[in-house]
XYZ file of N, CA, C and O in Angstrom:
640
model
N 0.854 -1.187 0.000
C 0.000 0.000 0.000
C 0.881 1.223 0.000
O 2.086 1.363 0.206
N 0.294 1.735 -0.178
C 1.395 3.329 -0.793
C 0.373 4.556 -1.049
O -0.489 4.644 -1.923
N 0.722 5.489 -0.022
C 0.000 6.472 0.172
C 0.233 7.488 -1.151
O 1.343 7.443 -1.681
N -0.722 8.350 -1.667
C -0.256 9.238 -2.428
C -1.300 10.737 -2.310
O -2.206 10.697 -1.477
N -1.202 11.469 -2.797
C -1.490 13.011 -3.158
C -2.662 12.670 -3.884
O -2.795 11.651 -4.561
N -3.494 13.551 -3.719
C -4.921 13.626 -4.578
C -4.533 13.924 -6.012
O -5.005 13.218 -6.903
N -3.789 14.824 -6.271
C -3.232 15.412 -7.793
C -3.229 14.429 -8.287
O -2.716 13.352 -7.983
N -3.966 14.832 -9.301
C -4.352 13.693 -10.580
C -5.528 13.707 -10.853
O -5.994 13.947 -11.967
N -6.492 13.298 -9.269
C -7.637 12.726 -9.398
C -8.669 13.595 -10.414
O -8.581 14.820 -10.498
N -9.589 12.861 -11.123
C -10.652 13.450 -12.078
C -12.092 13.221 -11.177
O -12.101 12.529 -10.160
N -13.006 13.744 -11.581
C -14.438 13.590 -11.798
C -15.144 13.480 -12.464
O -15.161 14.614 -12.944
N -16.087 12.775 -13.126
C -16.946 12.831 -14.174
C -18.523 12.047 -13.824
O -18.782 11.037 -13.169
N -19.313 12.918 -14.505
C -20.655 13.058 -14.706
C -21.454 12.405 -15.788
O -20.760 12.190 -16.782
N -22.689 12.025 -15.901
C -23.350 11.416 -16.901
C -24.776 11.585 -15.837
O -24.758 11.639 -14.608
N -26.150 11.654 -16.885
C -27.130 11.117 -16.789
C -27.716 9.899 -17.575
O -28.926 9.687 -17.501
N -26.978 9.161 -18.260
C -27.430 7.873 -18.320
C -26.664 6.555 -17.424
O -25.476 6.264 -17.282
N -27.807 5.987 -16.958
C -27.918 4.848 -15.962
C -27.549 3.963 -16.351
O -28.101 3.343 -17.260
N -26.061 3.484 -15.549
C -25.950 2.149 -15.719
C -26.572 0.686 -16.110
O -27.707 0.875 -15.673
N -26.586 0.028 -16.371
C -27.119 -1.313 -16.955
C -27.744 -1.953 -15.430
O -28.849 -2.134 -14.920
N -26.336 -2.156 -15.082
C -26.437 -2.678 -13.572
C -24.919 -1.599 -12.148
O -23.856 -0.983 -12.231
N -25.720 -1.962 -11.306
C -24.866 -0.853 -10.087
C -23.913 -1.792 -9.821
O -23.815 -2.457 -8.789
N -23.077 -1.829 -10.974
C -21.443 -2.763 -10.449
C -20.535 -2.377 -11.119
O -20.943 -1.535 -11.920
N -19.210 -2.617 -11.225
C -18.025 -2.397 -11.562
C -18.759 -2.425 -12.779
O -19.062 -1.277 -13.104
N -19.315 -3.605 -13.876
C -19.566 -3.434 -15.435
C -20.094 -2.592 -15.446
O -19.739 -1.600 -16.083
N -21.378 -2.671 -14.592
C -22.297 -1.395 -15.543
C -21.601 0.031 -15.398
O -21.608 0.595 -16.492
N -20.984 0.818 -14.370
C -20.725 1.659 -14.167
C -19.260 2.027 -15.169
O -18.832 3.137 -15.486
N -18.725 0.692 -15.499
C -17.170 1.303 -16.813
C -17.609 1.446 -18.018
O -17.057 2.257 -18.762
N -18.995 0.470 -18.567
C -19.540 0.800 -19.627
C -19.836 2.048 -20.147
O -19.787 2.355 -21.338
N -20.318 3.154 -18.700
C -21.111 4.499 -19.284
C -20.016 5.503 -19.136
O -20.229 6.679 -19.427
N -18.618 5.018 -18.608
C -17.441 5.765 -18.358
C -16.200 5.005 -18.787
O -15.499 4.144 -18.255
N -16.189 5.761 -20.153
C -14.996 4.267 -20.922
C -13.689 5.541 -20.586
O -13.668 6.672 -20.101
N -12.896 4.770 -21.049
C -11.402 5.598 -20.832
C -11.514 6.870 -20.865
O -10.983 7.594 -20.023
N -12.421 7.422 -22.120
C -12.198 8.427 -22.529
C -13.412 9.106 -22.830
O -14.261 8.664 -23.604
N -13.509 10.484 -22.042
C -14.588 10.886 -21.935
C -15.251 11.628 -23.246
O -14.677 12.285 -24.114
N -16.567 11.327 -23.117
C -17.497 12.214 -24.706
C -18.460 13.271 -24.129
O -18.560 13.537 -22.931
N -19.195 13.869 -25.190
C -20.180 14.921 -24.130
C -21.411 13.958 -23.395
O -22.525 14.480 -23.345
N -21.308 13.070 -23.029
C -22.525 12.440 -22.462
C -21.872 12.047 -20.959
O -22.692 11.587 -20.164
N -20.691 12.158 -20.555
C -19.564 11.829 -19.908
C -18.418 12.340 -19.429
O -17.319 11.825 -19.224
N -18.949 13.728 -19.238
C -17.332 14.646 -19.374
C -16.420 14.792 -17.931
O -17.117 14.568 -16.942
N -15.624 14.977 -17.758
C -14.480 15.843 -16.894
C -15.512 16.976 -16.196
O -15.922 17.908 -16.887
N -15.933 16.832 -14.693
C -16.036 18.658 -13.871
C -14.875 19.164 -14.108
O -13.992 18.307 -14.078
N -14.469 20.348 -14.363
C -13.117 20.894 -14.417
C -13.286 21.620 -13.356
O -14.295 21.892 -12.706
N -11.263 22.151 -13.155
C -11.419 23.314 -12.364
C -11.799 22.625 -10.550
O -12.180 23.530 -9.807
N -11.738 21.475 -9.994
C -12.150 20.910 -8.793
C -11.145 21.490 -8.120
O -10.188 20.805 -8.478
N -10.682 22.395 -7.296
C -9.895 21.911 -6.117
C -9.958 21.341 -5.115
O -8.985 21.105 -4.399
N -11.058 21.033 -4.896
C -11.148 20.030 -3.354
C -12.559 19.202 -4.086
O -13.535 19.749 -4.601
N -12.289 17.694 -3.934
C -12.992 16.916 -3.812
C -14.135 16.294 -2.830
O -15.099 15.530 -2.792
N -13.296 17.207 -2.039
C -14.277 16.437 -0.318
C -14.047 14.992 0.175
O -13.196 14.228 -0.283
N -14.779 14.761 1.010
C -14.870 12.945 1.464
C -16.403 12.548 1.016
O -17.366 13.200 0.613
N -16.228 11.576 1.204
C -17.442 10.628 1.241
C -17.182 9.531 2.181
O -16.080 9.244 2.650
N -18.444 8.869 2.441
C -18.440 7.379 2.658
C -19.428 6.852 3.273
O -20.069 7.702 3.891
N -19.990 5.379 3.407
C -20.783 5.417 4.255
C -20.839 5.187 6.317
O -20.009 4.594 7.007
N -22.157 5.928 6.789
C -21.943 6.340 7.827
C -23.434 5.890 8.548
O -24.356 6.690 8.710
N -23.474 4.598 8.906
C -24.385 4.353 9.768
C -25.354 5.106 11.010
O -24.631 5.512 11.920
N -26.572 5.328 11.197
C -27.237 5.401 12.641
C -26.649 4.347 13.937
O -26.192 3.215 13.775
N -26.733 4.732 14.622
C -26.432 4.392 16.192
C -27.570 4.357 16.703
O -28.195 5.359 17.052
N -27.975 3.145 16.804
C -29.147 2.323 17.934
C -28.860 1.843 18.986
O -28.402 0.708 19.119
N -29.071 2.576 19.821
C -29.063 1.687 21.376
C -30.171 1.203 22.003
O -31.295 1.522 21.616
N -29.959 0.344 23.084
C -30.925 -0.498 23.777
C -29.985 -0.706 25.088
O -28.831 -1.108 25.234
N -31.139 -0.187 26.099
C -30.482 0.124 27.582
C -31.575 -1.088 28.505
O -32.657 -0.709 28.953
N -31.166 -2.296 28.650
C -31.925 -2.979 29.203
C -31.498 -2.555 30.955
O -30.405 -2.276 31.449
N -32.872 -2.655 31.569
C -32.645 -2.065 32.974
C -31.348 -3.237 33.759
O -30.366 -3.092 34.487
N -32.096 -4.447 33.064
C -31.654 -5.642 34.202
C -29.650 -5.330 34.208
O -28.881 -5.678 35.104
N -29.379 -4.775 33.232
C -27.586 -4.735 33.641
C -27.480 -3.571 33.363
O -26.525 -3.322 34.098
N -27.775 -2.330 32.718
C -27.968 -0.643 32.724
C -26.826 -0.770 31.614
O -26.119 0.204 31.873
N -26.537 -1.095 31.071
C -25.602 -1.228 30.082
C -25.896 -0.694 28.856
O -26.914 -1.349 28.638
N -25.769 0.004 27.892
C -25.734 0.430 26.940
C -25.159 -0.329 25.227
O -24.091 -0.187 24.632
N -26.611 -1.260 24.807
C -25.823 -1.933 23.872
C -25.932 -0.994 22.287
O -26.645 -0.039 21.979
N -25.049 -1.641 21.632
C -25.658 -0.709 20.602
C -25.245 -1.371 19.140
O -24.401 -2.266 19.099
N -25.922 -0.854 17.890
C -26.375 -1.727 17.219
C -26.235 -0.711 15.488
O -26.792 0.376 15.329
N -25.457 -1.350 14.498
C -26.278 -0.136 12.853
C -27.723 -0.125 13.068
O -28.393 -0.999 13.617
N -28.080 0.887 12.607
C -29.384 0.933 11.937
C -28.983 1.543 10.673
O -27.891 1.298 10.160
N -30.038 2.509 10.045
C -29.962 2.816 8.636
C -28.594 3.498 8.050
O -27.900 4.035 8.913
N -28.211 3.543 6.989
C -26.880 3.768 6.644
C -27.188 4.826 5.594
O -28.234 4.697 4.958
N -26.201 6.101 5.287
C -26.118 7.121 4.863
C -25.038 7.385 3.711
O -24.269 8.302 4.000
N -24.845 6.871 2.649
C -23.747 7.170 2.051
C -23.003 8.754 2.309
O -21.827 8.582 2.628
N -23.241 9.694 2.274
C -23.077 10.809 2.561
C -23.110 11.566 1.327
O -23.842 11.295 0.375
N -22.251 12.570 1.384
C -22.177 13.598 0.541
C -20.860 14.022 0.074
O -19.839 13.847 0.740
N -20.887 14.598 -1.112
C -19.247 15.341 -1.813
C -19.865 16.822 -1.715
O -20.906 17.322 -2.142
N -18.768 17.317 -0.961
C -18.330 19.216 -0.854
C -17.778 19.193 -2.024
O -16.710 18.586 -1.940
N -18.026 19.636 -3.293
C -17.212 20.151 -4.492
C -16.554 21.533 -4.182
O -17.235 22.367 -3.585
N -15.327 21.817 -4.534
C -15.177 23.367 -4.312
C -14.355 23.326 -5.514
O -13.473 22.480 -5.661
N -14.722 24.537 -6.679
C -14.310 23.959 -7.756
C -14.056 25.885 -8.389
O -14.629 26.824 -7.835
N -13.017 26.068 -9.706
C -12.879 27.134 -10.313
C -14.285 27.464 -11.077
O -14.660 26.403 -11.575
N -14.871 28.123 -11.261
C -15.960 28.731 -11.985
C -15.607 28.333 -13.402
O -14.418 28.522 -13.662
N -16.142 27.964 -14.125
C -16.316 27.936 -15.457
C -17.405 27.530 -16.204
O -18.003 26.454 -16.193
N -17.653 28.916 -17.105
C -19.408 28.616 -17.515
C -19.094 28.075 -18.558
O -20.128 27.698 -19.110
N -17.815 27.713 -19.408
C -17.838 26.506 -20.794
C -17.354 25.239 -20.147
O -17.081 24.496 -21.090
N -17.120 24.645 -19.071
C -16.784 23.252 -18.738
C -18.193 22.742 -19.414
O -19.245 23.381 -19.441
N -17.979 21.581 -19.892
C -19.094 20.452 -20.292
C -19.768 19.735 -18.885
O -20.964 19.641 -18.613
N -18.556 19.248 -18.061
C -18.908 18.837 -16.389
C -20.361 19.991 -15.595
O -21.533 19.873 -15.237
N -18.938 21.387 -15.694
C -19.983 22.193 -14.833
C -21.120 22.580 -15.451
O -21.482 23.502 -14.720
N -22.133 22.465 -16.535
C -23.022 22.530 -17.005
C -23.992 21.671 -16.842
O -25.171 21.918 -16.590
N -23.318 20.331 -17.036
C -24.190 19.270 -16.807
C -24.153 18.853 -15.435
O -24.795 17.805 -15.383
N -23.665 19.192 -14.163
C -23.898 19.399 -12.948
C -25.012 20.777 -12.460
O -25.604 20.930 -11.392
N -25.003 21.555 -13.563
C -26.055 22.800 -13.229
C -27.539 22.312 -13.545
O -28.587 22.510 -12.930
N -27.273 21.616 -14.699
C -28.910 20.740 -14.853
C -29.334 19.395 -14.552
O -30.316 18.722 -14.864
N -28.134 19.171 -13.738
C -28.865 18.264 -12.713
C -29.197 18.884 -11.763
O -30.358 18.541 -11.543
N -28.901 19.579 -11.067
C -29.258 21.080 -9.695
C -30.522 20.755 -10.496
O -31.230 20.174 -9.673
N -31.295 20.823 -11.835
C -32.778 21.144 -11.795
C -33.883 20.030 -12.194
O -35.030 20.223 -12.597
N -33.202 18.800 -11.963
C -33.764 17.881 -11.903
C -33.528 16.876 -10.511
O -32.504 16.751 -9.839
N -35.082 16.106 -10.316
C -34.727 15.397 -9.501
C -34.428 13.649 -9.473
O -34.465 12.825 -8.559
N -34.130 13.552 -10.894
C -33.290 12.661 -11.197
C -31.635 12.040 -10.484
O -30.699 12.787 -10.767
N -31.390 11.225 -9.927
C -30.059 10.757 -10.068
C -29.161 11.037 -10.785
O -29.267 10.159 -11.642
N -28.311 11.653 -11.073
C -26.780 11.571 -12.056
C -25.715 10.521 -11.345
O -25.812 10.073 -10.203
N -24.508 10.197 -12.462
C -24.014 9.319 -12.205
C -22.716 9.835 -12.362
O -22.416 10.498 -13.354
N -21.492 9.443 -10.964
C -20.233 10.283 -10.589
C -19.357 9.056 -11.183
O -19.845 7.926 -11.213
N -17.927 9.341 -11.700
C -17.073 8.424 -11.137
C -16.171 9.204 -10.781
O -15.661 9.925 -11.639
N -15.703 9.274 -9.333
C -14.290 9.419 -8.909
C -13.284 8.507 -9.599
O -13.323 7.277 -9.572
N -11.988 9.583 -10.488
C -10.821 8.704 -10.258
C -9.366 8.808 -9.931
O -8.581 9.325 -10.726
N -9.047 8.397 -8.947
C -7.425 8.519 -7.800
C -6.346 8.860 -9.161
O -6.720 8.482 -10.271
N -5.472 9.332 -9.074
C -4.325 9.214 -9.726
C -3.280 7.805 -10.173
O -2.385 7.611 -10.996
N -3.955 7.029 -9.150
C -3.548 5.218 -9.638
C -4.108 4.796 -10.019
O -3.761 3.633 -10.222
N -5.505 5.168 -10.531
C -6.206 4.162 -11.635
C -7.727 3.885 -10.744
O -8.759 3.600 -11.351
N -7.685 3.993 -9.516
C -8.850 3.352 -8.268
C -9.810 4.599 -9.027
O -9.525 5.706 -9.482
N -11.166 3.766 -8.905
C -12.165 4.249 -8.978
C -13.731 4.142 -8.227
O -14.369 3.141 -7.905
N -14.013 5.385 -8.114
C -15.364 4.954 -6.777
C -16.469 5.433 -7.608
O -16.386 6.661 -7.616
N -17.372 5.080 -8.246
C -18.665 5.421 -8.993
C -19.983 5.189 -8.008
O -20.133 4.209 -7.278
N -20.897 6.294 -8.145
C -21.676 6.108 -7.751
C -23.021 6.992 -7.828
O -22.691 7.965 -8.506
N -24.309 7.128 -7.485
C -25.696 7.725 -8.264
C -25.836 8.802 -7.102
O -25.908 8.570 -5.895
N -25.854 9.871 -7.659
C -26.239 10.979 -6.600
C -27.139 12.570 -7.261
O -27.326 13.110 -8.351
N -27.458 12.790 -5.927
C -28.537 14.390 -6.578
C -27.523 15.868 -6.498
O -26.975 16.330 -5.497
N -27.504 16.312 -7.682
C -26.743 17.741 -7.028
C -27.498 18.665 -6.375
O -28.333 19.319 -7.000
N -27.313 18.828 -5.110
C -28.498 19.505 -4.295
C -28.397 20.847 -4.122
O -29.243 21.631 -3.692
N -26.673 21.151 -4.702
C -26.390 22.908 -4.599
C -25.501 23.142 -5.293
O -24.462 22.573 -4.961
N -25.428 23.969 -6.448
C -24.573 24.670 -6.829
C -24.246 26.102 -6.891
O -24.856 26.755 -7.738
N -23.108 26.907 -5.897
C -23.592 27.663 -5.523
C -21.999 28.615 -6.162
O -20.883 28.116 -6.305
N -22.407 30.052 -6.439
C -21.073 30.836 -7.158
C -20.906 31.911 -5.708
O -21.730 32.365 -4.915
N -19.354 32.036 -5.849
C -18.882 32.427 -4.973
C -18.153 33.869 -5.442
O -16.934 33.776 -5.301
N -18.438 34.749 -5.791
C -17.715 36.073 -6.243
C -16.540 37.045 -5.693
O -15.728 37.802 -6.226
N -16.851 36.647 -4.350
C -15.165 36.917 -3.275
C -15.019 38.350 -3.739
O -15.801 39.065 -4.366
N -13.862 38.567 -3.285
C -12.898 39.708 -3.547
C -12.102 39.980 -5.012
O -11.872 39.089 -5.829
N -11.714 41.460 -5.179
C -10.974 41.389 -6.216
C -9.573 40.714 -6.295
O -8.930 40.664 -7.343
N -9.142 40.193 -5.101
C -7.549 39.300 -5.521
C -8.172 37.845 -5.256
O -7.421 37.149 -4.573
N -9.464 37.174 -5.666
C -9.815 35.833 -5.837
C -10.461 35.201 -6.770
O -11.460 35.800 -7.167
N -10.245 34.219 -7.249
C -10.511 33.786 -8.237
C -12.058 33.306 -8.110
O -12.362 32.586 -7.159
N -13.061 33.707 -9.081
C -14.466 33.340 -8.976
C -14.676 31.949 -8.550
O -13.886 31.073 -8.901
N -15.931 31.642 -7.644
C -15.711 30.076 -7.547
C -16.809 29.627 -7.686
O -17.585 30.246 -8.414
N -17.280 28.303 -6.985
C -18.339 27.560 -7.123
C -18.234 26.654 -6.003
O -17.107 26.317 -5.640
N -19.379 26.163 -5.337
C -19.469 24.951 -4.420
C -20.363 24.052 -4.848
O -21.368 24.635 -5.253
N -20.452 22.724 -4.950
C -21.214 21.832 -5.781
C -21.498 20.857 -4.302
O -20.503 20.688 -3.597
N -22.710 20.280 -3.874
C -23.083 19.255 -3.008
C -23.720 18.308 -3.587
O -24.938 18.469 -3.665
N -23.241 17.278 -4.062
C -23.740 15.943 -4.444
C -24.125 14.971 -3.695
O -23.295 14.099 -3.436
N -25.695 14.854 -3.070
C -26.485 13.645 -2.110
C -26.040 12.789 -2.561
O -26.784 12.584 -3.520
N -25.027 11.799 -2.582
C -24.789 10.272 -2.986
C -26.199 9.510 -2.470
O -26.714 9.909 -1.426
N -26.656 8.688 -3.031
C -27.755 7.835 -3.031
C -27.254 6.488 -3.120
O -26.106 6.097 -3.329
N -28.318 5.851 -2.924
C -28.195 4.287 -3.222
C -29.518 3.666 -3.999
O -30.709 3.973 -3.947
N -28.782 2.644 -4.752
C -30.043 2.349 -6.019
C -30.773 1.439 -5.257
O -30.469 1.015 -4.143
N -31.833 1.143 -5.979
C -32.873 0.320 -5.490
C -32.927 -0.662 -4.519
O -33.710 -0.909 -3.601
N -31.553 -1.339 -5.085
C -31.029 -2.492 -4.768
C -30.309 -2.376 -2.757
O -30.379 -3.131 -1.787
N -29.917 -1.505 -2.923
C -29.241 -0.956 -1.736
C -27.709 -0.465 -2.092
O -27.241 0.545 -1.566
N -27.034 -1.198 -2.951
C -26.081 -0.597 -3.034
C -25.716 1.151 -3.598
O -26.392 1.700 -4.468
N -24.647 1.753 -2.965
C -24.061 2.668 -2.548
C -23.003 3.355 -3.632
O -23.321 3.800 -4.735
N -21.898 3.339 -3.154
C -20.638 3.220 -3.736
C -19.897 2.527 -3.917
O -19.465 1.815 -3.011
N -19.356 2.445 -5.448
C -19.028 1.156 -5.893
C -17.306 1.205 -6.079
O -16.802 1.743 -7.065
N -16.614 0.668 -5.167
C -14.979 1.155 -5.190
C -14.263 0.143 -6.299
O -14.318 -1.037 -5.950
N -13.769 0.323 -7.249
C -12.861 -0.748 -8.322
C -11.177 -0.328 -7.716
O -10.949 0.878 -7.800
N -10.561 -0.781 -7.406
C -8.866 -0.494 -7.268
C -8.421 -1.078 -8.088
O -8.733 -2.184 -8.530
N -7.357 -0.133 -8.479
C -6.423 -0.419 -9.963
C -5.941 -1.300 -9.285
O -6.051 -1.423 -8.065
N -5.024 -2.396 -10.472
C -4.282 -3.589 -10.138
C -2.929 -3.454 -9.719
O -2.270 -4.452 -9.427
């Protein structure tokens, strides 16, 4: 294992739905090389985290006062986009009209080694940031990661 630097990593977008929520279906609609149905967000500087993040259920039975505790429902979470403004990216456009639908779009994160995390989410904010005159215009993007029907989440592939 071998730690590395985010530099590199890409993002990319699509509204057409995988076949199936697995490694195939999700490389099919994101082949090597991206087209306009599939493009690059440009301009990302911070990616954010994700992951999933369970409820905490407890149960305090009197007879030992003990505190047990248990998952309940699980939350994939969310991506903080913080990204350069650009009104000709193909990405940031087609992240603006998903903001106006309440359709699913479809992400793939990919690491600078090849690892990839795909997965179905709502853009719930895209928001422009105008700052000061010594800053560069910006944008904040919040993507609800979801989970398909099925239950699954996020789908991690690691390069070989």
């Amino acid at each position: 294992m071998t730690v590395r630097t985010t530099a590199g990593s890409t993002l990319r977008i699509t509204n057409v739905a995988p076949a199936s929520f697995d490694a195939t279906g999700y490389a099919a609609i994101f082949p090597n090389t991206p087209t306009s149905a599939n493009p690059f967000v440009g301009e990302i500087t911070n990616l954010g985290e994700f992951g999933r993040e369970y409820a905490e259920v407890t149960h305090n039975p009197i007879g030992t006062r003990a505190t047990r505790k248990f998952k309940g429902s699980y939350n994939e979470g969310q991506l903080n986009l913080e990204l350069g403004l650009d009104t000709d990216d193909a990405g940031q456009i087609m992240a603006k009209a998903a903001l106006m639908s309440d359709l699913d779009y479809y992400f793939q994160v990919k690491t600078q080694n090849g690892d990839s995390y795909y997965f179905p989410a709502k853009v719930m904010s895209f928001k422009v940031n105008l700052g000061s005159v010594d800053q560069i215009t910006t944008a904040s993007v919040t993507l609800g990661i979801s989970s398909a029907a099925n239950g699954v989440g996020v789908v991690e592939t690691l390069a070989a």
